[in-house]
Short mmCIF file of C-alpha atoms and ligand atoms in Angstrom, two decimals:
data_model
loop_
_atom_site.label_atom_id
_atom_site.label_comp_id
_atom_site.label_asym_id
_atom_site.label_seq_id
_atom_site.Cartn_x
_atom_site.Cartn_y
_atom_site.Cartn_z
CA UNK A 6 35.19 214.68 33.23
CA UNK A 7 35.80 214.15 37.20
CA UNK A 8 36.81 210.77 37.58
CA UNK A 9 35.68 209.35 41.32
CA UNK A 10 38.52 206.73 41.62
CA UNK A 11 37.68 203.50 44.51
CA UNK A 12 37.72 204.69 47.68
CA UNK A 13 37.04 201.36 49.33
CA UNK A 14 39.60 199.03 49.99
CA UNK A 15 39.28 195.80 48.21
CA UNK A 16 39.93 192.37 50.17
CA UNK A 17 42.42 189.96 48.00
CA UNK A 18 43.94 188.28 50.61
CA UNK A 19 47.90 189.22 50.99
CA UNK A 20 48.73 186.52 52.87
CA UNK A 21 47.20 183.91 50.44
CA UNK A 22 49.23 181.31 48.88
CA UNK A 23 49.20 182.07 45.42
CA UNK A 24 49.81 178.98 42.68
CA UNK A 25 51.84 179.34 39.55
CA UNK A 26 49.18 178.63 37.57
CA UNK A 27 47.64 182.34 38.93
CA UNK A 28 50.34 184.07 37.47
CA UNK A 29 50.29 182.02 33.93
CA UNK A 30 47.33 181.45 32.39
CA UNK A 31 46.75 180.40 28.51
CA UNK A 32 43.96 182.49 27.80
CA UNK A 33 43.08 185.46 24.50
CA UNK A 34 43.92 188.89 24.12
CA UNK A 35 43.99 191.58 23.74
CA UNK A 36 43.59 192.31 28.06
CA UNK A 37 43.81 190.18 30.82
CA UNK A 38 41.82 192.69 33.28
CA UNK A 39 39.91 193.88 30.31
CA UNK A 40 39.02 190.61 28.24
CA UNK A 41 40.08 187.68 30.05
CA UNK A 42 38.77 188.78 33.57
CA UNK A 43 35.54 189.89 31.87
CA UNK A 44 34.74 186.85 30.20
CA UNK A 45 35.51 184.61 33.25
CA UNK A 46 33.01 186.46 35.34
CA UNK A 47 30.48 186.08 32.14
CA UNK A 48 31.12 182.95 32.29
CA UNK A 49 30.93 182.17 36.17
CA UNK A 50 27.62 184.58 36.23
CA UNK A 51 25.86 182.49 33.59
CA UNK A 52 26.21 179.30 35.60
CA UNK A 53 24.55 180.83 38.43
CA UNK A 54 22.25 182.12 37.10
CA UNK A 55 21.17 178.86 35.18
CA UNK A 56 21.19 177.62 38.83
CA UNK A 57 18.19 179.87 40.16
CA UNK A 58 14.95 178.52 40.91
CA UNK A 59 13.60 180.36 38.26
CA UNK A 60 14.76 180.35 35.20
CA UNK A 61 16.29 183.84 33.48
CA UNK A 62 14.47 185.65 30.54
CA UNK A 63 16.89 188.25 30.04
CA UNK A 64 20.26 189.08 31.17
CA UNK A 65 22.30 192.62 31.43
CA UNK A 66 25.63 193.59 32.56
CA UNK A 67 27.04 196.56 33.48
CA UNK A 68 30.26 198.07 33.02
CA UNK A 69 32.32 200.69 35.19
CA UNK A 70 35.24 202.39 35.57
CA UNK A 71 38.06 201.36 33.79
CA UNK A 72 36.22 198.40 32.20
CA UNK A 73 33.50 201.32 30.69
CA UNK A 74 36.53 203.62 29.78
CA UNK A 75 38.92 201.51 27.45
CA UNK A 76 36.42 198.33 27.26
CA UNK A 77 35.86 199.30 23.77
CA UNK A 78 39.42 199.03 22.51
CA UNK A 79 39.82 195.97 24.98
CA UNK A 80 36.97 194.18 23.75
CA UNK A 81 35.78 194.22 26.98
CA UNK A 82 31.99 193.90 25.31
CA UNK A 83 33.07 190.85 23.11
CA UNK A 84 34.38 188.92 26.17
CA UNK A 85 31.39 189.42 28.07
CA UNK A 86 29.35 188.30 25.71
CA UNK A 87 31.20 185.01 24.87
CA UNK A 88 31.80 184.58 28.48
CA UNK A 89 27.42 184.47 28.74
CA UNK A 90 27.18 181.92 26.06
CA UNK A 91 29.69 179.70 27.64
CA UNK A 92 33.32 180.18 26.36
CA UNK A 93 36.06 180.44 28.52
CA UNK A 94 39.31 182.12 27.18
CA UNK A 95 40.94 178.83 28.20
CA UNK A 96 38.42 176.89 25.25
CA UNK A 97 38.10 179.72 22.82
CA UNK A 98 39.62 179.64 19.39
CA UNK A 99 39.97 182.78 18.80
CA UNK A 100 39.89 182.53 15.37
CA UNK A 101 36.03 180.77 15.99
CA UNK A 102 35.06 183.81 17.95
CA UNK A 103 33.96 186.52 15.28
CA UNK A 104 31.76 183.89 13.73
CA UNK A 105 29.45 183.13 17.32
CA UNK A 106 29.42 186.78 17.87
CA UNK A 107 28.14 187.45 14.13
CA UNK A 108 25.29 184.34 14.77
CA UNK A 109 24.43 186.34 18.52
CA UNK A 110 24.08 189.88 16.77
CA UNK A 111 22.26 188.18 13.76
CA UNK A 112 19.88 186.27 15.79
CA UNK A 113 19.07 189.20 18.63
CA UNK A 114 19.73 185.83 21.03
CA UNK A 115 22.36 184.44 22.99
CA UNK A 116 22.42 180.92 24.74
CA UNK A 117 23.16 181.59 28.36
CA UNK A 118 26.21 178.85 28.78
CA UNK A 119 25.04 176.79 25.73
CA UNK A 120 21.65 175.89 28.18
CA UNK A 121 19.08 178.57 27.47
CA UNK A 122 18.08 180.79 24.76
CA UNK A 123 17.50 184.35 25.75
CA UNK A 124 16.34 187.73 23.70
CA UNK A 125 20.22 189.77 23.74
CA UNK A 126 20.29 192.98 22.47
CA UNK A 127 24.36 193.94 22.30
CA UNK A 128 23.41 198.08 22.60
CA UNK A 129 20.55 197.62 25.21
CA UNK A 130 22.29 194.78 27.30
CA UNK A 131 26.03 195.82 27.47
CA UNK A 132 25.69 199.16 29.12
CA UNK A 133 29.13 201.14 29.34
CA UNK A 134 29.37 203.50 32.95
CA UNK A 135 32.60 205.55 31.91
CA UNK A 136 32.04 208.13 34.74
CA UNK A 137 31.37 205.69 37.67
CA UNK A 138 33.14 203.80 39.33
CA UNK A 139 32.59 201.17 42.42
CA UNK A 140 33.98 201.77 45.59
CA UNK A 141 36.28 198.61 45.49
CA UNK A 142 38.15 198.73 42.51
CA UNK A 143 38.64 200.35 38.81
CA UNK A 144 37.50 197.31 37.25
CA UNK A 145 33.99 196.62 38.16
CA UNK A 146 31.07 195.02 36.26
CA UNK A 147 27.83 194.03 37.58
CA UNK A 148 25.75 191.32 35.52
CA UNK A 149 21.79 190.95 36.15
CA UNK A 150 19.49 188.39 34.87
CA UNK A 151 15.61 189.12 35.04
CA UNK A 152 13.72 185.81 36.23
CA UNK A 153 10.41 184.34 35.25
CA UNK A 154 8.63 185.99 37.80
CA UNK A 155 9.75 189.70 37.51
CA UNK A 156 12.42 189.61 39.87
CA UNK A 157 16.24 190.21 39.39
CA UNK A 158 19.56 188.29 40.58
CA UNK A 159 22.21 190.58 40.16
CA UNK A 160 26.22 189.64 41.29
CA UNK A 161 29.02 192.47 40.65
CA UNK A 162 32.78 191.17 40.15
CA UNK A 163 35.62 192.96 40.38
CA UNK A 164 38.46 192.18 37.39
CA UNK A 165 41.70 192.56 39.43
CA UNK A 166 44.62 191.95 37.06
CA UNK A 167 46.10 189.32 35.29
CA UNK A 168 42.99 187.70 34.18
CA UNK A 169 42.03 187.03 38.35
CA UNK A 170 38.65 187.81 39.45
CA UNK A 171 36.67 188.22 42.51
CA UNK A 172 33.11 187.95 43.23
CA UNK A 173 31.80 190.66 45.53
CA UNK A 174 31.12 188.81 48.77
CA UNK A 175 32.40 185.84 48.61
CA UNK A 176 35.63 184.22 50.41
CA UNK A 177 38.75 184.03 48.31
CA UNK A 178 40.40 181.14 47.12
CA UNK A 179 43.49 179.23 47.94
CA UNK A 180 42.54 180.81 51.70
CA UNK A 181 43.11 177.48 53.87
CA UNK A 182 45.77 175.89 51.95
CA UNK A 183 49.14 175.60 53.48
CA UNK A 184 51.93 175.37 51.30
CA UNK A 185 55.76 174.46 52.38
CA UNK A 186 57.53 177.48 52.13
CA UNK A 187 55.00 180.48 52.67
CA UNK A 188 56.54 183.68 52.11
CA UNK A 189 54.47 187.61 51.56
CA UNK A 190 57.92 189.22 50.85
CA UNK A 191 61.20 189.24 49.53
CA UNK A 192 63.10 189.02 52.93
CA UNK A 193 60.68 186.12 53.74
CA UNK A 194 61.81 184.48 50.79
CA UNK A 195 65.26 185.04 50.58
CA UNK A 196 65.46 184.02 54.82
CA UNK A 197 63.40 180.72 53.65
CA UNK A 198 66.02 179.62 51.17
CA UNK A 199 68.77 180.64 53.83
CA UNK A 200 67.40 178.18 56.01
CA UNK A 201 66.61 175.49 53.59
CA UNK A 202 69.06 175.91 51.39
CA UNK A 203 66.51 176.11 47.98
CA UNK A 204 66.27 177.91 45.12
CA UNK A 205 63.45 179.91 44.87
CA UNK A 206 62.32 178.34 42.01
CA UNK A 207 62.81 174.60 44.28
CA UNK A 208 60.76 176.47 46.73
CA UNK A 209 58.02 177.51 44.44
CA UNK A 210 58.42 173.98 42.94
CA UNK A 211 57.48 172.38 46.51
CA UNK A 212 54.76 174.94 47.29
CA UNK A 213 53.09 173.65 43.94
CA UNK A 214 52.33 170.65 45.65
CA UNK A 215 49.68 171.99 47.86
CA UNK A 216 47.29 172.15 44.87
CA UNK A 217 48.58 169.05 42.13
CA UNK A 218 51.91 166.55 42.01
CA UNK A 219 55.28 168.06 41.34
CA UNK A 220 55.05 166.08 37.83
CA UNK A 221 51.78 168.12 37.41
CA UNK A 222 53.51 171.51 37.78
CA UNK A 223 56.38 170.51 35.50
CA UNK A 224 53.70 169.85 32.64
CA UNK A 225 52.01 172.73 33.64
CA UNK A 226 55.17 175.10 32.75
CA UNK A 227 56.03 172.84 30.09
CA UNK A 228 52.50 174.03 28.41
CA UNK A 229 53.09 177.24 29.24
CA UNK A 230 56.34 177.69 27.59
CA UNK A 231 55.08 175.79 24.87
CA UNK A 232 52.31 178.51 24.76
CA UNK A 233 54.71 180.83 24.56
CA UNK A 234 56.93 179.95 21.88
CA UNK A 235 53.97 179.00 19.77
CA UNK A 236 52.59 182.79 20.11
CA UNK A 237 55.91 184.12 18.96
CA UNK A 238 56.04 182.01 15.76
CA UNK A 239 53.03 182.73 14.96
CA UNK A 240 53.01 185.93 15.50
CA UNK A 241 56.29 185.88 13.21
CA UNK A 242 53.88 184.09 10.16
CA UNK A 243 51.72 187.00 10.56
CA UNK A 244 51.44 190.28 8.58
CA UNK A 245 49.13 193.13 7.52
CA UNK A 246 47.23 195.66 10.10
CA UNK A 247 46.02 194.83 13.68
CA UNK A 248 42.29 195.44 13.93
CA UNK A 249 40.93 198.48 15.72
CA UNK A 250 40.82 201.34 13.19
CA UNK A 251 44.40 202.78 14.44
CA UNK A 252 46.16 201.19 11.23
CA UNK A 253 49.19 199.80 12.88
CA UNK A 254 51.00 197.58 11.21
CA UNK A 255 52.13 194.02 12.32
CA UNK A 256 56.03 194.67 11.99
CA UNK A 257 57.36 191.22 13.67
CA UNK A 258 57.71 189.68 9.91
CA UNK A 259 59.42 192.31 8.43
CA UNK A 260 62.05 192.04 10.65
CA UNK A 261 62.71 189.01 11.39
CA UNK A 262 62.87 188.72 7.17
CA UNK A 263 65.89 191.76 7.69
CA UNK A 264 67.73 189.89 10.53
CA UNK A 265 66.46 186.22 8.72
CA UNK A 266 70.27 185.77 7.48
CA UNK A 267 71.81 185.48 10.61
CA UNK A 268 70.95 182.80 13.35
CA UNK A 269 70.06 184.63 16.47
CA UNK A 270 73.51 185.15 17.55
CA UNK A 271 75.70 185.17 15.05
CA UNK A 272 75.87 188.61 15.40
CA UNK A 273 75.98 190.27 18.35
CA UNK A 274 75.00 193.57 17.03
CA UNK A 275 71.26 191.77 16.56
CA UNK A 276 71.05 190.42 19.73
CA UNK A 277 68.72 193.23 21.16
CA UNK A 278 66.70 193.35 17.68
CA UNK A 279 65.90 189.58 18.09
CA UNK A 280 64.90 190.13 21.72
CA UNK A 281 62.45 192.72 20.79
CA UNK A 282 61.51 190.47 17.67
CA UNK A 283 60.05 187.66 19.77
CA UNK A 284 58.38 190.54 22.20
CA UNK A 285 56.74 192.51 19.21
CA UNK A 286 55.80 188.95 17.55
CA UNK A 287 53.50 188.01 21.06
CA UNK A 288 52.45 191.57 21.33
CA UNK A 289 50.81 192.09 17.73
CA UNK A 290 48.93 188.26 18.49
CA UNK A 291 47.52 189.73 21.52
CA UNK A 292 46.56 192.79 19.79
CA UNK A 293 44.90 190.63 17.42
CA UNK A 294 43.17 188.70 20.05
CA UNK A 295 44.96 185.40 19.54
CA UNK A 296 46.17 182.86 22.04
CA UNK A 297 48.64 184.29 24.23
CA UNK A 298 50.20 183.43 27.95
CA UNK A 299 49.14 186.04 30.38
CA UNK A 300 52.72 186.68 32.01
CA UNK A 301 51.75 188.34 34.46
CA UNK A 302 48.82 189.99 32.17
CA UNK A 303 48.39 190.25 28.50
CA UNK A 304 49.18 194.04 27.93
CA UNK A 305 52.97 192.74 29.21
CA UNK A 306 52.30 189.19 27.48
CA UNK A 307 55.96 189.31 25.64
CA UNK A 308 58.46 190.28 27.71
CA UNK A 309 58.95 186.51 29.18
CA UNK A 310 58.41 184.75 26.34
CA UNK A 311 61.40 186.80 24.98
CA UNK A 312 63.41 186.57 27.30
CA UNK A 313 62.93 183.18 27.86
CA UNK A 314 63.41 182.60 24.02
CA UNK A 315 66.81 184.52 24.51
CA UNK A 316 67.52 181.97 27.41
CA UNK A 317 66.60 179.08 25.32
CA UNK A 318 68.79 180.29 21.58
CA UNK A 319 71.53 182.35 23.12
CA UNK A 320 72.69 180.79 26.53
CA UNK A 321 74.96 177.76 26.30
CA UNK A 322 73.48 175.05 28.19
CA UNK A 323 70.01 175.93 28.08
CA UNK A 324 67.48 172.90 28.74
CA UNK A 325 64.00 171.91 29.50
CA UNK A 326 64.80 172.20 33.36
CA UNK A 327 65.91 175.41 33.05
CA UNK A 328 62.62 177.15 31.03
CA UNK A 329 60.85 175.36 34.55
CA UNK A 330 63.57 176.90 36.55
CA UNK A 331 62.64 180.43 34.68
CA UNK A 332 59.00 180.17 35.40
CA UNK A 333 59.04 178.98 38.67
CA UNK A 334 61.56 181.67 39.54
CA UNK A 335 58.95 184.61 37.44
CA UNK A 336 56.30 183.26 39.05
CA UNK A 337 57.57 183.76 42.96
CA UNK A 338 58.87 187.78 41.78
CA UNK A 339 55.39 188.02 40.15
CA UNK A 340 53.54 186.56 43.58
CA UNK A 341 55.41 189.32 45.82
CA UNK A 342 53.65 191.71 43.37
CA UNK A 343 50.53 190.63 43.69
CA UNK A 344 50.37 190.06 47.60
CA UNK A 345 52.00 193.25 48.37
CA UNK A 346 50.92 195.74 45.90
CA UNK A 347 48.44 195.18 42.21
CA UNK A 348 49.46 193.62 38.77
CA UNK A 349 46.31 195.82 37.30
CA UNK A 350 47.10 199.20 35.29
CA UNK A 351 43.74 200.10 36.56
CA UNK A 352 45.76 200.58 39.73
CA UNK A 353 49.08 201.05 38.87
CA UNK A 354 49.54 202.32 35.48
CA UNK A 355 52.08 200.40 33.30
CA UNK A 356 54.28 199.64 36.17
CA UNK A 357 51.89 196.97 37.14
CA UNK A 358 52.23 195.71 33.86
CA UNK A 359 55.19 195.68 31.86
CA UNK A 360 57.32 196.86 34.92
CA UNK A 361 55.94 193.47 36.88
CA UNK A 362 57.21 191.63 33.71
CA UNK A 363 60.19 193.16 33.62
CA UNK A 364 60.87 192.80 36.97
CA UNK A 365 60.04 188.93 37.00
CA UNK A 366 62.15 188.09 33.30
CA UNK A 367 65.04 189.68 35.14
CA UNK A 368 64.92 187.66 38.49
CA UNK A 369 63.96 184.51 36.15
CA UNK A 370 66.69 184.96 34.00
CA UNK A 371 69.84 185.65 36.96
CA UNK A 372 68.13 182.54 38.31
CA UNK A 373 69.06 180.43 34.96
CA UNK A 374 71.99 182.46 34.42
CA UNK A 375 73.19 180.54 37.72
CA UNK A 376 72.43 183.64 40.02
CA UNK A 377 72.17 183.15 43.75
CA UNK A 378 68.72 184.23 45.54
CA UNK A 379 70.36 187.88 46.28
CA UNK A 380 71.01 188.14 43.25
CA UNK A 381 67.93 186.67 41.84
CA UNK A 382 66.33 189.26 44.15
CA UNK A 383 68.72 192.27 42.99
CA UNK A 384 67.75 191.51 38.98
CA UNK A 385 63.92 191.77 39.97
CA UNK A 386 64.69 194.88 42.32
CA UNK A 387 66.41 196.48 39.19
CA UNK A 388 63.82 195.39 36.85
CA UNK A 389 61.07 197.24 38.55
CA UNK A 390 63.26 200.22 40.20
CA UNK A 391 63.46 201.82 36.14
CA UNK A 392 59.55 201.42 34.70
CA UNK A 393 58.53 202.97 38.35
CA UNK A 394 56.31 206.48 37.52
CA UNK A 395 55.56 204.14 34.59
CA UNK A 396 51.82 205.54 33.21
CA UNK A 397 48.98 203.64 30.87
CA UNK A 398 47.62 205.48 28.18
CA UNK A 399 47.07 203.39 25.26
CA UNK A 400 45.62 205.29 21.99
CA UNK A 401 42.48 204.68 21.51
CA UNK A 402 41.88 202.45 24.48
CA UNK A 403 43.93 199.86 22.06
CA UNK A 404 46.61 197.23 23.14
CA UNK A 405 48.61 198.97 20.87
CA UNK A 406 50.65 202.42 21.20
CA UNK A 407 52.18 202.00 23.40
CA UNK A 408 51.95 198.73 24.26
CA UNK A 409 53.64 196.60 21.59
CA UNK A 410 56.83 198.64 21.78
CA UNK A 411 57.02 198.85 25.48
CA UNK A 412 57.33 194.82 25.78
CA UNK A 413 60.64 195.01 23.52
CA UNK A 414 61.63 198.12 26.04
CA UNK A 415 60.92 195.85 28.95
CA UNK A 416 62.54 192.59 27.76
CA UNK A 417 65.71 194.38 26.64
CA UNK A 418 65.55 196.36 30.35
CA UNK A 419 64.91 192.64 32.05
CA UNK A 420 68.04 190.99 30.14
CA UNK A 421 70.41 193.81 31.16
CA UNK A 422 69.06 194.23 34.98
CA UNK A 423 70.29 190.28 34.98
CA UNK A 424 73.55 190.75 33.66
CA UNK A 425 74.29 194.18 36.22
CA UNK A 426 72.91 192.03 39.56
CA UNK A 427 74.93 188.76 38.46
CA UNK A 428 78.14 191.30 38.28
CA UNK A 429 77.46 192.08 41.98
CA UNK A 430 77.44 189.62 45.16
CA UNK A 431 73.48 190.36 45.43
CA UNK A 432 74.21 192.93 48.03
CA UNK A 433 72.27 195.94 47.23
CA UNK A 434 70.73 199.08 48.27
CA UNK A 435 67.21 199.08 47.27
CA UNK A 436 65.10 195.48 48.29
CA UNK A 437 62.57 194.02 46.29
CA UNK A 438 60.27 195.15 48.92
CA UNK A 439 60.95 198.48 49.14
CA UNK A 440 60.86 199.19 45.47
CA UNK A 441 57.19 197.25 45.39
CA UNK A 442 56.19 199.65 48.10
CA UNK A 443 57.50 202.35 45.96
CA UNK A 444 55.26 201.23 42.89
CA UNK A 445 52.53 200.56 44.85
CA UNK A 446 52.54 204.29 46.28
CA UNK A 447 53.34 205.62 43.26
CA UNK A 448 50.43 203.73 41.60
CA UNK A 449 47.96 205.37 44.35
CA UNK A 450 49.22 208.83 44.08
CA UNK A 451 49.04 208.38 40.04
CA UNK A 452 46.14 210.52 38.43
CA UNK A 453 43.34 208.27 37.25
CA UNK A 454 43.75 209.64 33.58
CA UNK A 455 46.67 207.76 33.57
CA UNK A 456 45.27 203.96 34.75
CA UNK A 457 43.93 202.51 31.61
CA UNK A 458 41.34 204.90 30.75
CA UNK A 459 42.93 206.69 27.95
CA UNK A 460 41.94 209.79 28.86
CA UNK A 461 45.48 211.10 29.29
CA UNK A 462 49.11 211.10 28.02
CA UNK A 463 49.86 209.73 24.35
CA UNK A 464 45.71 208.57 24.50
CA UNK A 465 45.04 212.54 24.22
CA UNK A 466 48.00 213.68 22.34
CA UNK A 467 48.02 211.76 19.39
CA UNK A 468 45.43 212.42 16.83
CA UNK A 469 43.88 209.04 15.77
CA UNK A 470 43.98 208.35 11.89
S1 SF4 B 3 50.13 201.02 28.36
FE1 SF4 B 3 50.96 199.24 29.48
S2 SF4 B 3 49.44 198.81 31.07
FE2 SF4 B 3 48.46 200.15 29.58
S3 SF4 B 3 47.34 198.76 28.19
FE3 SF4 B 3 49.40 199.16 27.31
S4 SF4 B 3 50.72 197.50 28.10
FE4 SF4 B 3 48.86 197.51 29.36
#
């Protein structure tokens, strides 16, 4: 198959101010770019549609690229679906989902946002493109609703990573605010907190306040981290296979039952098997398509989580201010990713992914560890510089091989790039910026077989079961 990868470049604003709540959001899985991105756009689509002068008697959406090529696996067709009929991955249960999907295939209708009834056929309406994709980006999907009279409105978004989406055409938001302490790089940010005096998380703290109070933010995080503890005891309480035909087991319980003897700690031969506990436990929920934080995206939804969960159980002195400190410190690395380079696989392979999460646990955790900015910024240099080159190829276009794994690979990575920048001064050869150039260039020179397609690496060299 020749693969025509975007050609056109894509407008997402670099110089932007970019919230926290960008980089977290509470949402389902299994794929931020591939479920939760989807479903937003469903969603956004259906309201304007509804909004026409004339009302819609049918409704279509097309998908390309990436989206066409592992959408399957991703349940990429699912979201969009849901997304038409009015759920948000913010609102769904996602244990309520199968059942609306079984009364939409039953019925051969779906209620456009809850508002209007409309014939859906899921095999004539959800049309997969695998071999085309738009000029702008990997991720592309195009939704058209037929109107009374014969005509069409049509709008094509574009699912950029992390569960973010853009509408082709119009302006991008968060363009005219002005936060306190702007910053599009890591020199920027390190000089900012050399003149103020801040922590980067302070500083990330105080830009909050362009968009809600700095109470606001703090409850924010405190949901977040809430989110993200409740996904890894859950997924703990869980066992048996994930869905998706590849018969992989859920193997969270199991161990945690082998290691349930000792308190985390107690022996500091476990340490690293509890870390990659809590990763696998978020992993195999977003597999499942539970509720999970997308940190920066849901492919890479457990490194955080546990490594903040290491933060919180193993480090003396631990607190509530610190799991803000953590996030607000993950969320500025994450930022510098996304302004200067792509969190999407679609783009960058796995280094977008787990390596962004990697990269942000280990700044986030020097940070709490009572690392300087240098060093802050040394930890996140470190956590990227080994997952660069890093490829996607999930069997069977499933969050799954590798996936699961490669969380517990990047949390344990993310813990010990803390420990080696807070043994320096912060001094170091390789910026943050220069090793986010690197991934981005390394991303564009990658072959598109190995950007969430699945159409090389382990994808094609393991026979499915
Ligand atoms: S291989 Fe990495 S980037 Fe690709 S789907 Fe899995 S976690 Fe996401």
């Amino acid at each position: 198959m020749q693969l025509q990868p975007p050609t056109a470049a894509l407008d997402r604003g670099a110089a932007r101010p970019i919230s926290v709540a960008e980089l977290f959001t509470i949402g389902i899985g299994p794929s931020s770019s591939h479920t939760v991105g989807p479903m937003r756009a469903a969603f956004d689509f259906a309201q304007r549609a509804l909004a026409q002068d004339l009302p819609p008697v049918g409704i279509t959406c097309d998908l390309y690229g990436s989206l066409a090529l592992t959408g399957r696996g991703h349940a990429t067709d699912t979201a969009v679906i849901l997304g038409l009929a009015g759920w948000e991955p913010e609102r769904l249960d996602p244990d309520a989902a199968p059942a609306i999907l079984a009364g939409i295939r039953d019925m051969g209708r779906l209620v456009l946002a809850g508002a209007r009834a409309l014939p859906f056929s899921e095999a004539a309406d959800v049309v997969f493109h695998p071999r085309d994709f738009l000029a702008e980006h990997p991720n592309g999907l195009t939704f058209t609703a037929r109107l009374a009279d014969g005509t069409g409105y049509a709008e094509t978004y574009f699912s950029i990573g992390g569960g973010a989406i853009l509408r082709k055409g119009a302006p991008l938001p968060s363009h005219n605010v002005a936060v306190r302490h702007p910053f599009s790089s890591s020199a920027e940010l390190l000089a900012r907190g050399d003149e103020t005096g801040l922590s980067i998380a302070d500083m990330v703290r105080a830009n909050e306040e362009a968009w809600r109070s700095p109470e606001e933010a703090d409850a924010f995080l405190d949901e977040v981290r809430a989110a993200m503890s409740a996904c890894i005891d859950r997924g703990i309480a869980q066992e048996g296979e994930l869905p998706g035909g590849l018969r992989v087991r859920r193997r969270a319980r199991a161990i945690e039952r082998a290691l349930t003897g000792c308190v985390p700690g107690s022996n500091p031969a476990e340490v690293f098997e509890w870390v990659s506990l809590w990763a696998l436990a978020v992993n195999e929920e977003n597999a499942a398509g539970g509720r999970v934080v997308t940190a920066p995206t849901n492919g890479a939804a457990g490194v955080l989580p546990a490594v903040l969960r290491f933060y919180e159980t193993l480090v003396e002195g631990a607190s509530a201010e610190g799991a803000r400190r953590f996030l607000y410190t993950a969320a500025a690395i994450g930022m510098l990713y996304k302004k200067r380079a792509s969190i999407s696989a679609a783009e960058m392979g796995c280094q977008g992914e787990v390596g962004v999460a990697c990269s942000m646990a280990a700044g986030a955790l020097a940070a709490v560890l009572g690392g300087s900015n240098r060093q802050v910024e040394n930890a996140a240099e470190i956590g990227m510089e080994h997952n660069l080159g890093l490829t996607c190829d999930p069997i069977g276009g499933l969050v799954q091989i590798p996936c699961i794994e490669r969380n517990t690979m990047g949390a344990v990575k993310a813990i010990n790039a803390a420990y080696l920048a807070l043994r320096g001064d912060g001094s170091h050869v390789v910026s943050l910026d220069a090793v986010i150039e690197t991934m981005r260039q390394t991303g564009e020179d990658m072959r598109t077989k190995y950007k969430e397609t699945s159409l090389g690496g382990l994808a094609v060299n393991v026979v499915e079961c």
